[in-house]
Coordinates of C-alpha atoms and ligand atoms in Angstrom, one line a residue:
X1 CA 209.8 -4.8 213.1
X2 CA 213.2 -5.1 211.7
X3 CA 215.1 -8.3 212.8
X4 CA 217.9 -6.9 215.2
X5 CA 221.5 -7.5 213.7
X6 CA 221.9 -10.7 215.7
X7 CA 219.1 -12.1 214.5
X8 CA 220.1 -11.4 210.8
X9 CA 224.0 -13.3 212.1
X10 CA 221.8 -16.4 213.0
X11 CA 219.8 -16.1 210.4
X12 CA 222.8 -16.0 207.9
X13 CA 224.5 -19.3 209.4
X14 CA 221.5 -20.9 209.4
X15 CA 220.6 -20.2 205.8
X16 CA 224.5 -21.5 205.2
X17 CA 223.7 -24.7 207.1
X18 CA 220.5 -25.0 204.8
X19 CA 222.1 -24.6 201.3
X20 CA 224.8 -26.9 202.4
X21 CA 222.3 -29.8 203.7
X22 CA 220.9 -29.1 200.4
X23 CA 223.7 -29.3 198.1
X24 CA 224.2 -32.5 200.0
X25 CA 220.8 -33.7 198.9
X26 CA 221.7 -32.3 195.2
X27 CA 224.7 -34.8 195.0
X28 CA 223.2 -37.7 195.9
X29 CA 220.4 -36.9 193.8
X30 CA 223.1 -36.3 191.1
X31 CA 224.9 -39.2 191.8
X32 CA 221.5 -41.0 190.9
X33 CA 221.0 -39.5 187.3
X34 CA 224.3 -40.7 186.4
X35 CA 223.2 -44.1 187.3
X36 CA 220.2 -43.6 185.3
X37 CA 222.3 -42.7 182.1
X38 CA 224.7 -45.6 182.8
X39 CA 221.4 -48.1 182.9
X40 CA 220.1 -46.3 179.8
X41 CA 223.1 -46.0 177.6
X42 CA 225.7 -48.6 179.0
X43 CA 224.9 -50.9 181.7
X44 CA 224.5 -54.9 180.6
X45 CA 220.8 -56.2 181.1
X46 CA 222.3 -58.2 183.7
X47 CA 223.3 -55.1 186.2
X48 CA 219.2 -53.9 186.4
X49 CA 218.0 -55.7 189.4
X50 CA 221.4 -54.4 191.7
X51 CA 221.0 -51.3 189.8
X52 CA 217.2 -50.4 191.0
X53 CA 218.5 -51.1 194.9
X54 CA 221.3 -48.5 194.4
X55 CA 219.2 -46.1 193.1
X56 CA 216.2 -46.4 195.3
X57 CA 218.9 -46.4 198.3
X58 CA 220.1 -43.0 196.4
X59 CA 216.2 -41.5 196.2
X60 CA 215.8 -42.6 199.9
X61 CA 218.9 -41.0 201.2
X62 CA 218.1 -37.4 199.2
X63 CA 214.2 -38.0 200.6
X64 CA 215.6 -38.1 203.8
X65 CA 217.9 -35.3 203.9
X66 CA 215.3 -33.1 202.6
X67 CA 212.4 -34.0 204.9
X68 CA 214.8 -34.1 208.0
X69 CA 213.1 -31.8 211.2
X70 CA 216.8 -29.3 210.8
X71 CA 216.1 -28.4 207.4
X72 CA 212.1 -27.1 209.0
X73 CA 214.1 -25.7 211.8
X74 CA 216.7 -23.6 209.6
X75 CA 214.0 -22.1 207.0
X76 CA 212.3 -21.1 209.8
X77 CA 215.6 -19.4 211.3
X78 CA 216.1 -17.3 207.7
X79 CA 212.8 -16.6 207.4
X80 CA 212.7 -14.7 210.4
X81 CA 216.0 -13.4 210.4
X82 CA 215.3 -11.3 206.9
X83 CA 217.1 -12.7 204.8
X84 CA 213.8 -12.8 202.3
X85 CA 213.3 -8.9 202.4
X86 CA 214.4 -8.6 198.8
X87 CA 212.2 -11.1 196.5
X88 CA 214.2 -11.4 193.6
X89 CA 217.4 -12.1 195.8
X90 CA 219.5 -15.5 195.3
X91 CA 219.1 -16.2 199.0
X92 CA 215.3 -15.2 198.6
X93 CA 214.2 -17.3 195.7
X94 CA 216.4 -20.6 197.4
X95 CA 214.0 -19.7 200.8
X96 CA 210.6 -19.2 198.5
X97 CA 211.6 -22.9 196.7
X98 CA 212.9 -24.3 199.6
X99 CA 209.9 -23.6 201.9
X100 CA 207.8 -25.0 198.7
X101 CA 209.3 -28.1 198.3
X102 CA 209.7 -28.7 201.8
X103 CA 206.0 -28.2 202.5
X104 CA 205.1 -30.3 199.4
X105 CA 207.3 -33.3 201.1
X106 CA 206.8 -33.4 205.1
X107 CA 202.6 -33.3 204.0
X108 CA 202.9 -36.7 202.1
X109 CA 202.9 -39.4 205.2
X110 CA 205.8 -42.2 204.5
X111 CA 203.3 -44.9 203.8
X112 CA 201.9 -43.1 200.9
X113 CA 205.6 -42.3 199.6
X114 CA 206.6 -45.9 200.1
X115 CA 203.0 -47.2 198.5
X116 CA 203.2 -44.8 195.7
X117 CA 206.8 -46.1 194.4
X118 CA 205.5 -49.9 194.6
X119 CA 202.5 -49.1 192.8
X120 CA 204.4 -47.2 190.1
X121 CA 206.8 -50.5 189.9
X122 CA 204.2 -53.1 189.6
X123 CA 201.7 -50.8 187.6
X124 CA 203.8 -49.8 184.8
X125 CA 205.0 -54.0 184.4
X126 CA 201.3 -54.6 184.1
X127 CA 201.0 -51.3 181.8
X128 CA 203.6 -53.2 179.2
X129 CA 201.8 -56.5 179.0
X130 CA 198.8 -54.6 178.3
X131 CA 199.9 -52.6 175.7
X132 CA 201.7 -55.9 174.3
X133 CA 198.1 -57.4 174.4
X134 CA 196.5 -54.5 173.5
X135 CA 194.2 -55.1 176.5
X136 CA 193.1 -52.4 178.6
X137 CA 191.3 -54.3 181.0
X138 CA 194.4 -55.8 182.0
X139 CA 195.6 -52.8 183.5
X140 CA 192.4 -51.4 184.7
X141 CA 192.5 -52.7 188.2
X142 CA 196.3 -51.2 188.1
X143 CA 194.8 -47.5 187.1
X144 CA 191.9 -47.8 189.4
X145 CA 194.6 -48.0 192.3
X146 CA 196.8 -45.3 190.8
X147 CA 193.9 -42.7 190.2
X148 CA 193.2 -43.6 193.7
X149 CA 196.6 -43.1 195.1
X150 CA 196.7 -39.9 193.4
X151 CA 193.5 -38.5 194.6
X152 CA 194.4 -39.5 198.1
X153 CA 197.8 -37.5 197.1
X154 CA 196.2 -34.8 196.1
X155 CA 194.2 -34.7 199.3
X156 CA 197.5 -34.4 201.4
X157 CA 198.9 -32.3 199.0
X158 CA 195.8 -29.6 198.9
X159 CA 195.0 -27.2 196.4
X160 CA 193.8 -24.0 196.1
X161 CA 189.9 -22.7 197.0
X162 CA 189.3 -22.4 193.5
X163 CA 191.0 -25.5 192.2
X164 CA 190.6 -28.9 191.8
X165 CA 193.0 -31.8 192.8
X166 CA 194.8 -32.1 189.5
X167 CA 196.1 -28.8 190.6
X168 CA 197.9 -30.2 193.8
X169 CA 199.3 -32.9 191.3
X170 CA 200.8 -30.6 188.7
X171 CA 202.4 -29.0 191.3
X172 CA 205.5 -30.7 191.2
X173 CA 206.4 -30.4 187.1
X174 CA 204.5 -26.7 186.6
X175 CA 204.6 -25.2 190.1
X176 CA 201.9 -22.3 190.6
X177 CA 200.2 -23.6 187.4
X178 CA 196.7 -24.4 187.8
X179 CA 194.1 -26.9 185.3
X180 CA 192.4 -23.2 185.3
X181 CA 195.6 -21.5 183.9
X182 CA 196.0 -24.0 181.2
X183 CA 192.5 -24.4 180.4
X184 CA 192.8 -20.5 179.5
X185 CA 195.0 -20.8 176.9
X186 CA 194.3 -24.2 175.6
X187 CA 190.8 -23.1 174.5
X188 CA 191.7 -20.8 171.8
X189 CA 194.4 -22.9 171.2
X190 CA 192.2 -25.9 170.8
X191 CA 189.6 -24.1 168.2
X192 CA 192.5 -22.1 166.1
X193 CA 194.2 -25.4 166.1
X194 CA 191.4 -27.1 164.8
X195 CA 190.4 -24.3 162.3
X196 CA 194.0 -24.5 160.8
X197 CA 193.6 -28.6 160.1
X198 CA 190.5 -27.7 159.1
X199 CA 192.5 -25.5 156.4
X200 CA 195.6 -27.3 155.3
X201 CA 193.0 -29.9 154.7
X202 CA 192.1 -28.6 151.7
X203 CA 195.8 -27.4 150.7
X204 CA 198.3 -29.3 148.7
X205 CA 200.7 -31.9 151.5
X206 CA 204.6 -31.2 151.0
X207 CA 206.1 -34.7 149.8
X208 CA 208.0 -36.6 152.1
X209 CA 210.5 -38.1 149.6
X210 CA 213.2 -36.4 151.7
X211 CA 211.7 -37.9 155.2
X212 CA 212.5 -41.9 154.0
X213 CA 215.9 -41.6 152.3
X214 CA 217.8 -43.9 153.7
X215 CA 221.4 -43.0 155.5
X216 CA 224.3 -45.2 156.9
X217 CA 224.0 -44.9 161.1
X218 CA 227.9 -44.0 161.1
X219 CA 227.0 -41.3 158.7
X220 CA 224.0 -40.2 160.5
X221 CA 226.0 -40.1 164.3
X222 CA 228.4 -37.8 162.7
X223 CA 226.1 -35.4 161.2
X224 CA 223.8 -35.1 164.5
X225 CA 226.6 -34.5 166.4
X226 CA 228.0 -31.5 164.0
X227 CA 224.5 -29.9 164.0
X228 CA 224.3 -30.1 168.0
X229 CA 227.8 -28.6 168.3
X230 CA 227.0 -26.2 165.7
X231 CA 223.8 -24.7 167.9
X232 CA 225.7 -24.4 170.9
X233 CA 226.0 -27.7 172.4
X234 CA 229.4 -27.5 174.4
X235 CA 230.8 -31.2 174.4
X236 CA 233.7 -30.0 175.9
X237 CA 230.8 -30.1 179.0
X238 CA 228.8 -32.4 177.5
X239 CA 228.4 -36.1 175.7
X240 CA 226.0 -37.3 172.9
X241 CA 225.2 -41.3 173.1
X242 CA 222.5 -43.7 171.9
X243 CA 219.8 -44.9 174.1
X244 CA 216.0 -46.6 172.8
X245 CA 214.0 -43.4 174.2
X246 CA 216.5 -40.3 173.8
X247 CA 216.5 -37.9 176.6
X248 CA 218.8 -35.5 178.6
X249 CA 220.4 -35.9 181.7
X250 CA 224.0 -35.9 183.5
X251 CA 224.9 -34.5 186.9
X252 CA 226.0 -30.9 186.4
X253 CA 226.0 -27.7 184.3
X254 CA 229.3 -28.9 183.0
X255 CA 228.7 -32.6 183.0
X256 CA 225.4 -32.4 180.5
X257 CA 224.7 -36.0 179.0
X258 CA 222.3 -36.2 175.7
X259 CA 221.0 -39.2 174.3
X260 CA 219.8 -40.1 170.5
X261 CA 218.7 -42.8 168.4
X262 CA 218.9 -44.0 165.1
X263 CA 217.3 -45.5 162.2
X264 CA 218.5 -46.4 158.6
X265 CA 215.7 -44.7 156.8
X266 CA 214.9 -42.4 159.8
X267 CA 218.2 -38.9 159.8
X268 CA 215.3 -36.4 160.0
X269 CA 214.1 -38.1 162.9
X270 CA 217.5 -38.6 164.5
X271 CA 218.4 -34.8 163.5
X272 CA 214.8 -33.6 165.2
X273 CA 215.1 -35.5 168.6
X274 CA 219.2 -34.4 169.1
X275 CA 218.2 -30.9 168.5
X276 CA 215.4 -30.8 170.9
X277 CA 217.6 -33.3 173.9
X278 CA 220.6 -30.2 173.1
X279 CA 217.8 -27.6 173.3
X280 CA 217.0 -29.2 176.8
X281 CA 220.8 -29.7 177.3
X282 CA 222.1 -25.7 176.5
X283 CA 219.3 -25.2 179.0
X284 CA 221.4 -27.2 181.7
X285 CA 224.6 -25.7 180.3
X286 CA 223.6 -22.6 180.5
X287 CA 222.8 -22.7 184.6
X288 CA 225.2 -20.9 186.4
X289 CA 227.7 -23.0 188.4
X290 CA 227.6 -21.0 191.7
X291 CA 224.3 -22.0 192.2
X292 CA 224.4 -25.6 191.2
X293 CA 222.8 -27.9 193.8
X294 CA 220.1 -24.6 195.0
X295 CA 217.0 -23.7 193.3
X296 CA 218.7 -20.5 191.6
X297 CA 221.0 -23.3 189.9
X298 CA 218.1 -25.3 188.6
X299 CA 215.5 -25.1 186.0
X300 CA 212.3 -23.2 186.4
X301 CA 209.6 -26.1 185.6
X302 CA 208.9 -28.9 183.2
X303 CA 207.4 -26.8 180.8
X304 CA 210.4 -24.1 180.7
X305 CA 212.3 -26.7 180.2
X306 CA 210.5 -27.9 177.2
X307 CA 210.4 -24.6 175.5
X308 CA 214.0 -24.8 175.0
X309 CA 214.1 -28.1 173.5
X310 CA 210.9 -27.3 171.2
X311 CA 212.6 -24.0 169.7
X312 CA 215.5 -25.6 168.7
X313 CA 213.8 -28.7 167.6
X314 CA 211.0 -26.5 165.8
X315 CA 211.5 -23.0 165.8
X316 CA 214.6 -23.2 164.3
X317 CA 215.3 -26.9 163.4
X318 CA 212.1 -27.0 161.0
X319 CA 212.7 -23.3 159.5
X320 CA 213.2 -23.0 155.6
X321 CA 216.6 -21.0 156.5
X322 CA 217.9 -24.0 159.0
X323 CA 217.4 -26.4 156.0
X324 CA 219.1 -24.4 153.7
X325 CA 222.0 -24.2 155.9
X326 CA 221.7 -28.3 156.4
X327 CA 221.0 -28.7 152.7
X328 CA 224.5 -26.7 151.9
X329 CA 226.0 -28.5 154.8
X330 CA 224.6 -31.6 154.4
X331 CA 222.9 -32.1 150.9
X332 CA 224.7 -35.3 150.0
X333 CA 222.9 -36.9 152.7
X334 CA 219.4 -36.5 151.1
X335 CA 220.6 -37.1 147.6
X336 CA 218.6 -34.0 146.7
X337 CA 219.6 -32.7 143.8
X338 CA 218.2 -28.8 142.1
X339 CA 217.4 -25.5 143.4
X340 CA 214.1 -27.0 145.0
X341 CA 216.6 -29.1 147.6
X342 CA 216.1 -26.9 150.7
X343 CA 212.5 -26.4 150.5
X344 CA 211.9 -30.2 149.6
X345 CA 213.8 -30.4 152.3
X346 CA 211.8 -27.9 154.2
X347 CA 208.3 -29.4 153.6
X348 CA 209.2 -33.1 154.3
X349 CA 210.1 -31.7 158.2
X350 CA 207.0 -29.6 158.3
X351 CA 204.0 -32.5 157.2
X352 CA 201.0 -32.2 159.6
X353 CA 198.7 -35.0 159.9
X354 CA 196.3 -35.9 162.4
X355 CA 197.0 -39.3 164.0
X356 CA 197.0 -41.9 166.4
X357 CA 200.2 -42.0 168.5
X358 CA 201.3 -38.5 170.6
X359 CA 205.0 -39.6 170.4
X360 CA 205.1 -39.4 166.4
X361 CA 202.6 -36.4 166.1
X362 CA 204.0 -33.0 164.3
X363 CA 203.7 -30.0 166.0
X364 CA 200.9 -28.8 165.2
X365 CA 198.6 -31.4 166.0
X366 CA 200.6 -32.7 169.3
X367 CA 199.1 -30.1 171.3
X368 CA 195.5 -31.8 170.8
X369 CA 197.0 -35.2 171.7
X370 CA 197.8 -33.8 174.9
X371 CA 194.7 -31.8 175.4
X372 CA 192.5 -35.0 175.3
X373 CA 194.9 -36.5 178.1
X374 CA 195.0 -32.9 180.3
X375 CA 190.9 -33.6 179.7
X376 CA 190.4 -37.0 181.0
X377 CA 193.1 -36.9 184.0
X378 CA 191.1 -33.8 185.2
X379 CA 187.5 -36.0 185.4
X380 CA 189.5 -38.9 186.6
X381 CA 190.6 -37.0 189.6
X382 CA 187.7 -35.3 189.8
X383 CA 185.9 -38.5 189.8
X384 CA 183.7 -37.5 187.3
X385 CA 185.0 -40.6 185.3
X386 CA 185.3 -43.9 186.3
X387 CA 188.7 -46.0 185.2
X388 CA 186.4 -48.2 182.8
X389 CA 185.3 -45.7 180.8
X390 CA 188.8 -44.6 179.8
X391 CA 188.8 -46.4 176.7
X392 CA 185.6 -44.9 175.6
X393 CA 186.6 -41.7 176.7
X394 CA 189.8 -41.6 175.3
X395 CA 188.3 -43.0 171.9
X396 CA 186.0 -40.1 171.5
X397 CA 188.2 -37.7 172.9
X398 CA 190.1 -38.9 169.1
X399 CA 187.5 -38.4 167.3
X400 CA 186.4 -35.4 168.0
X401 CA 189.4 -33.5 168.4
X402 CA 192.0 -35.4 166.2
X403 CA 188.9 -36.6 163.6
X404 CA 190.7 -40.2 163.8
X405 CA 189.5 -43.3 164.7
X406 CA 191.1 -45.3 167.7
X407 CA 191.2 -48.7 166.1
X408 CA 192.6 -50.9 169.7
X409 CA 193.7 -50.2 172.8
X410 CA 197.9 -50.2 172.3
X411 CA 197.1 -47.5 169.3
X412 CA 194.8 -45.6 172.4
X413 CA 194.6 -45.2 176.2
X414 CA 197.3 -47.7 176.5
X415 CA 200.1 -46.1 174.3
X416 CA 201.7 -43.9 177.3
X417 CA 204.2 -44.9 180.1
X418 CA 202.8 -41.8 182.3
X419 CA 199.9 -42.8 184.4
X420 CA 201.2 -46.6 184.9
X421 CA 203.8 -44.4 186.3
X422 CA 201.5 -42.1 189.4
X423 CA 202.1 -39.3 186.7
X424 CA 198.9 -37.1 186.1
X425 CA 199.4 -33.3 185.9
X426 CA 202.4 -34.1 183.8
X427 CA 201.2 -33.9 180.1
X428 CA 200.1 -30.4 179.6
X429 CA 203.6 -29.2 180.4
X430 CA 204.4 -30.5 176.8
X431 CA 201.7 -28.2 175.1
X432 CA 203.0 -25.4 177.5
X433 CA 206.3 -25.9 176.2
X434 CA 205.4 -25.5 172.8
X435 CA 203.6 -22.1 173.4
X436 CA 206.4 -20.5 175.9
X437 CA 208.8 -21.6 172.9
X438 CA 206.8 -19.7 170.3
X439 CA 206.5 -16.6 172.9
X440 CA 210.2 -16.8 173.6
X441 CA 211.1 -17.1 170.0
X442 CA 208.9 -14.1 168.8
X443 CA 210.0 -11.7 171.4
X444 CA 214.2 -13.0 170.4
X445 CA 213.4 -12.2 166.7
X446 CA 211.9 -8.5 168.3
X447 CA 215.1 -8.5 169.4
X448 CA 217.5 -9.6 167.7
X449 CA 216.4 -8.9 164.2
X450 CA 217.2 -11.4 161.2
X451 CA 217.5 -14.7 163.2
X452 CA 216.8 -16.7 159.9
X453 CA 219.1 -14.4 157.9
X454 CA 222.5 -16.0 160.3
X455 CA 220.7 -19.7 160.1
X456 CA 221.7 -19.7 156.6
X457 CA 225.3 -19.5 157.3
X458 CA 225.1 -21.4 160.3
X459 CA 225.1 -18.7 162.5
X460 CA 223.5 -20.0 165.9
X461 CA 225.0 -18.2 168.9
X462 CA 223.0 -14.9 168.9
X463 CA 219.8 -17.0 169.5
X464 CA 222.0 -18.9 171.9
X465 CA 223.3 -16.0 174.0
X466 CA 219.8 -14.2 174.1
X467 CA 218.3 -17.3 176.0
X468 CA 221.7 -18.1 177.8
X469 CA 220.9 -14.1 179.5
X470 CA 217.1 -14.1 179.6
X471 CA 216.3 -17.5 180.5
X472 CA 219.3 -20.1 181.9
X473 CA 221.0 -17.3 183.9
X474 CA 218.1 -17.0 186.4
X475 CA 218.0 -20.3 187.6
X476 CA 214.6 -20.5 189.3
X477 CA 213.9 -16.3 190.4
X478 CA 210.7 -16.0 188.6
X479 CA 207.8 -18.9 188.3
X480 CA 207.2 -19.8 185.1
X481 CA 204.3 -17.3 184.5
X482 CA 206.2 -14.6 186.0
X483 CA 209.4 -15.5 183.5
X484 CA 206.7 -15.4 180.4
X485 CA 206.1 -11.6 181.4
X486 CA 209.5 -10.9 182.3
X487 CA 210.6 -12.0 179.0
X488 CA 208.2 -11.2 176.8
X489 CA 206.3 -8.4 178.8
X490 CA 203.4 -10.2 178.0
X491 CA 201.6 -13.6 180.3
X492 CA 201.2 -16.5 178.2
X493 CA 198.8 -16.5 175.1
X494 CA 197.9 -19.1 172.7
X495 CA 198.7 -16.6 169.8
X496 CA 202.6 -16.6 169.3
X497 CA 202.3 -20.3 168.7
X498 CA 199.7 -20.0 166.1
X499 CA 200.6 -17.1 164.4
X500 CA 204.0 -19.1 163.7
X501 CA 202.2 -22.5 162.8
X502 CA 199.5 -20.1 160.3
X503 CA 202.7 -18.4 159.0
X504 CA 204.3 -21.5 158.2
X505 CA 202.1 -24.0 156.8
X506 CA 199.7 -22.1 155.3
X507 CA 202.3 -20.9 152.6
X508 CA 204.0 -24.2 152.5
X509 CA 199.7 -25.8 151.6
X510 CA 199.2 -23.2 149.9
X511 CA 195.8 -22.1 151.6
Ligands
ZN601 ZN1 211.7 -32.7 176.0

């Protein structure tokens, strides 16, 4: 039955209501990330305590404006009134996320809310004296309360016939991603990932020599800053400061803030993480400003999200062609001298070597780090393993994926801020990242032709546009899966990513 034409008049002040309850709810929650840079990048140690009642005032105000009964009543109005008929419609997508998000939030009872926020508080103080000590049993009883918190989440939450709780859980970074879905392209990923290390093992390692020079920070700031404006970064929208864990935020498409840090002996790794915050930022630039504060104005999931950062941080940061444009740009920065330069240059950025820590691992073997994590959250939920065996677990997990041994705890199970946190579900959307990049990236080149060819001369904006159009523009329309297909015509596969880590490194090991 078609909705009469009143119907579709209430339906249409109603949905006007909704989005402007919402963009309420978007400001304050705005208002709150700019907080969160200020404590990051400029606040005195002094301001922290005042600072965490302001922002959990700011979280509680945005909860409440989102869970109030009006916004229920109002979806409920456009839903009925038609205004979903068309799918890929602005108004539809806002109702599809909306509805989600909604859902996800009136199903989790206050208590657990208020319970989960202490726990996280408490837990990750514990986490830090653990790690300090290297102790895990210090912060067992923590993670025994957080796994079950989590499961009793999860349990409000639900998730689908088919699933398992750490679905209901990575609901809210990869929505309508399921342990299933990334199980199915982490296996082959997993044994052609192995197979390659199993390869360049036997090849000849790039020297580092170019890795360790050492550069003055004032030198350093200046560089990072031209590459990042030379990609696309608009700082006429946008800032670049200096925190100890870089990251993006800021409050708007045209208000993007980026953060980097420095060391002496440490450009390449100063130059990697501001390309892959200005990845994440041209990703927030690149949202269109009539939908700011609505799900078509926001990004599609944490993994999305990551693809951008990864292409520009990998993709194209660690291509021969990038470093011969930074080389040319650059060169007296390395003190390389000869013809070699660029592809010293080159190899230095493009070392693999199985490890200890996730944080510092290269590209290739991150994705296994993660995949030992994605393994052990699932049986923790599950509660096919119990909190004391994590360090056991996590040890062999090492071993046999990574072939390293775990020598203590800090160097182990202890060496991420995520689960002191309530996060589980979260770390997969890293290794997701890195495959939607490589699927994204092949299809551009299908595209677009001779990306490399315009690196050399420092010729970003093609790359740029082509992911400004196919990607930013349409805000949250298609889930992440669906974008994949849209994009690339094909769903997620573990191949893009490894064809472009064979195509690389086995040359550059010669194998
Ligand atoms: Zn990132």
């Amino acid at each position: 039955v078609s909705p009469t034409a009143t119907a579709r008049r209430s339906a249409t002040a109603a949905y006007d209501e909704l989005i402007h309850r919402v963009r309420d709810a978007h400001l304050l929650g705005s208002t709150g990330s700019l907080l969160h840079w200020d404590q990051e990048v400029m606040m005195p140690p002094g301001g922290v305590e005042h600072r965490s009642r302001q922002m959990s005032l700011l979280a509680r105000l945005q909860h409440e404006t989102l869970t109030a009964d009006r916004i229920g009543e109002l979806l409920a109005e456009c839903e009925a009134g038609g205004l979903a008929d068309d799918p890929m419609s602005p108004a539809a997508v806002n109702l599809r996320e909306l509805r989600r998000t909604y859902d996800r939030r009136t199903r989790l009872p206050a208590d657990l809310v208020a319970e989960e926020a202490r726990l996280a508080s408490v837990a990750q103080h514990h986490w830090v004296e653990a790690r300090k000590e290297s102790d895990f049993q210090r912060f067992r009883p923590d993670l025994t309360r957080v796994v079950d918190l989590l499961r009793r989440k999860a349990e409000c939450l639900g998730w689908p016939a088919d699933g398992e709780p750490w679905d209901a859980l990575a609901e809210d970074f990869e929505p309508g991603c399921t342990a299933r879905d990334v199980e199915a392209v982490f296996e082959p990923l997993r044994s052609r990932l192995r197979a390659l290390l199993d390869q360049l093992r036997g090849g000849t390692p790039p020297d580092l020599a170019a890795r360790r020079v050492r550069v003055p920070l004032e030198r350093q700031r200046e560089a990072v800053r031209a590459v990042a404006e030379q990609i696309g970064f608009d700082f006429t929208r946008g800032r670049l400061d200096t925190s100890a864990h870089p990251f993006c935020g800021g409050t708007h498409c045209n208000d993007v803030r980026l953060t980097t840090r420095f060391r002496e002996d440490g450009f390449l790794d100063a130059l990697s993480s501001t390309m892959h915050e200005a990845g994440h930022g041209m990703y927030e630039q690149g949202l269109l400003a009539e939908h700011v504060g609505t799900p078509m104005g926001d990004a599609v999931s944490l993994g999305i999200h990551e693809s951008q950062s990864r292409m520009w941080e990998n993709q194209v940061g660690r291509s021969l062609a990038f470093c011969e444009w930074l080389n040319a740009r650059f060169g007296s920065i390395f003190g390389l001298k000869g013809p070699d330069a660029a592809r010293r240059l080159f190899g230095a950025a493009n070392r693999v070597e199985p490890d200890l820590i996730r944080v510092e691992a290269d590209e290739a073997t991150y994705n296994l780090h993660v995949m030992v994590r994605f393994d052990l959250e699932r049986r923790l939920l599950r509660g096919d393993l119990d909190v004391a065996d994590v360090p056991e677990a996590w040890n062999q997990g090492y071993r046999a994926s990574l072939g390293v041994e775990v020598p203590d705890d800090a160097r182990g199970c202890l060496q991420d801020v995520h689960w002191s946190g309530c996060m589980m579900g979260y770390f997969p959307t890293y290794t997701l990242g890195n495959l939607y990049a490589a699927q994204f990236y092949r299809q551009a080149r299908r595209e677009l032709g001779d990306l490399e060819g315009g690196y050399r001369t420092g010729r970003f904006q093609d790359l740029k546009a082509w992911l400004n159009q196919r990607i930013h523009a349409h805000g949250q329309r298609h889930r992440a899966a669906d974008l994949c297909v849209a994009v690339t015509g094909e769903p997620l596969s573990a191949d893009p990513l490894m064809e472009y880590l064979e195509g690389k490194l086995r040359p550059l090991y010669r194998v």
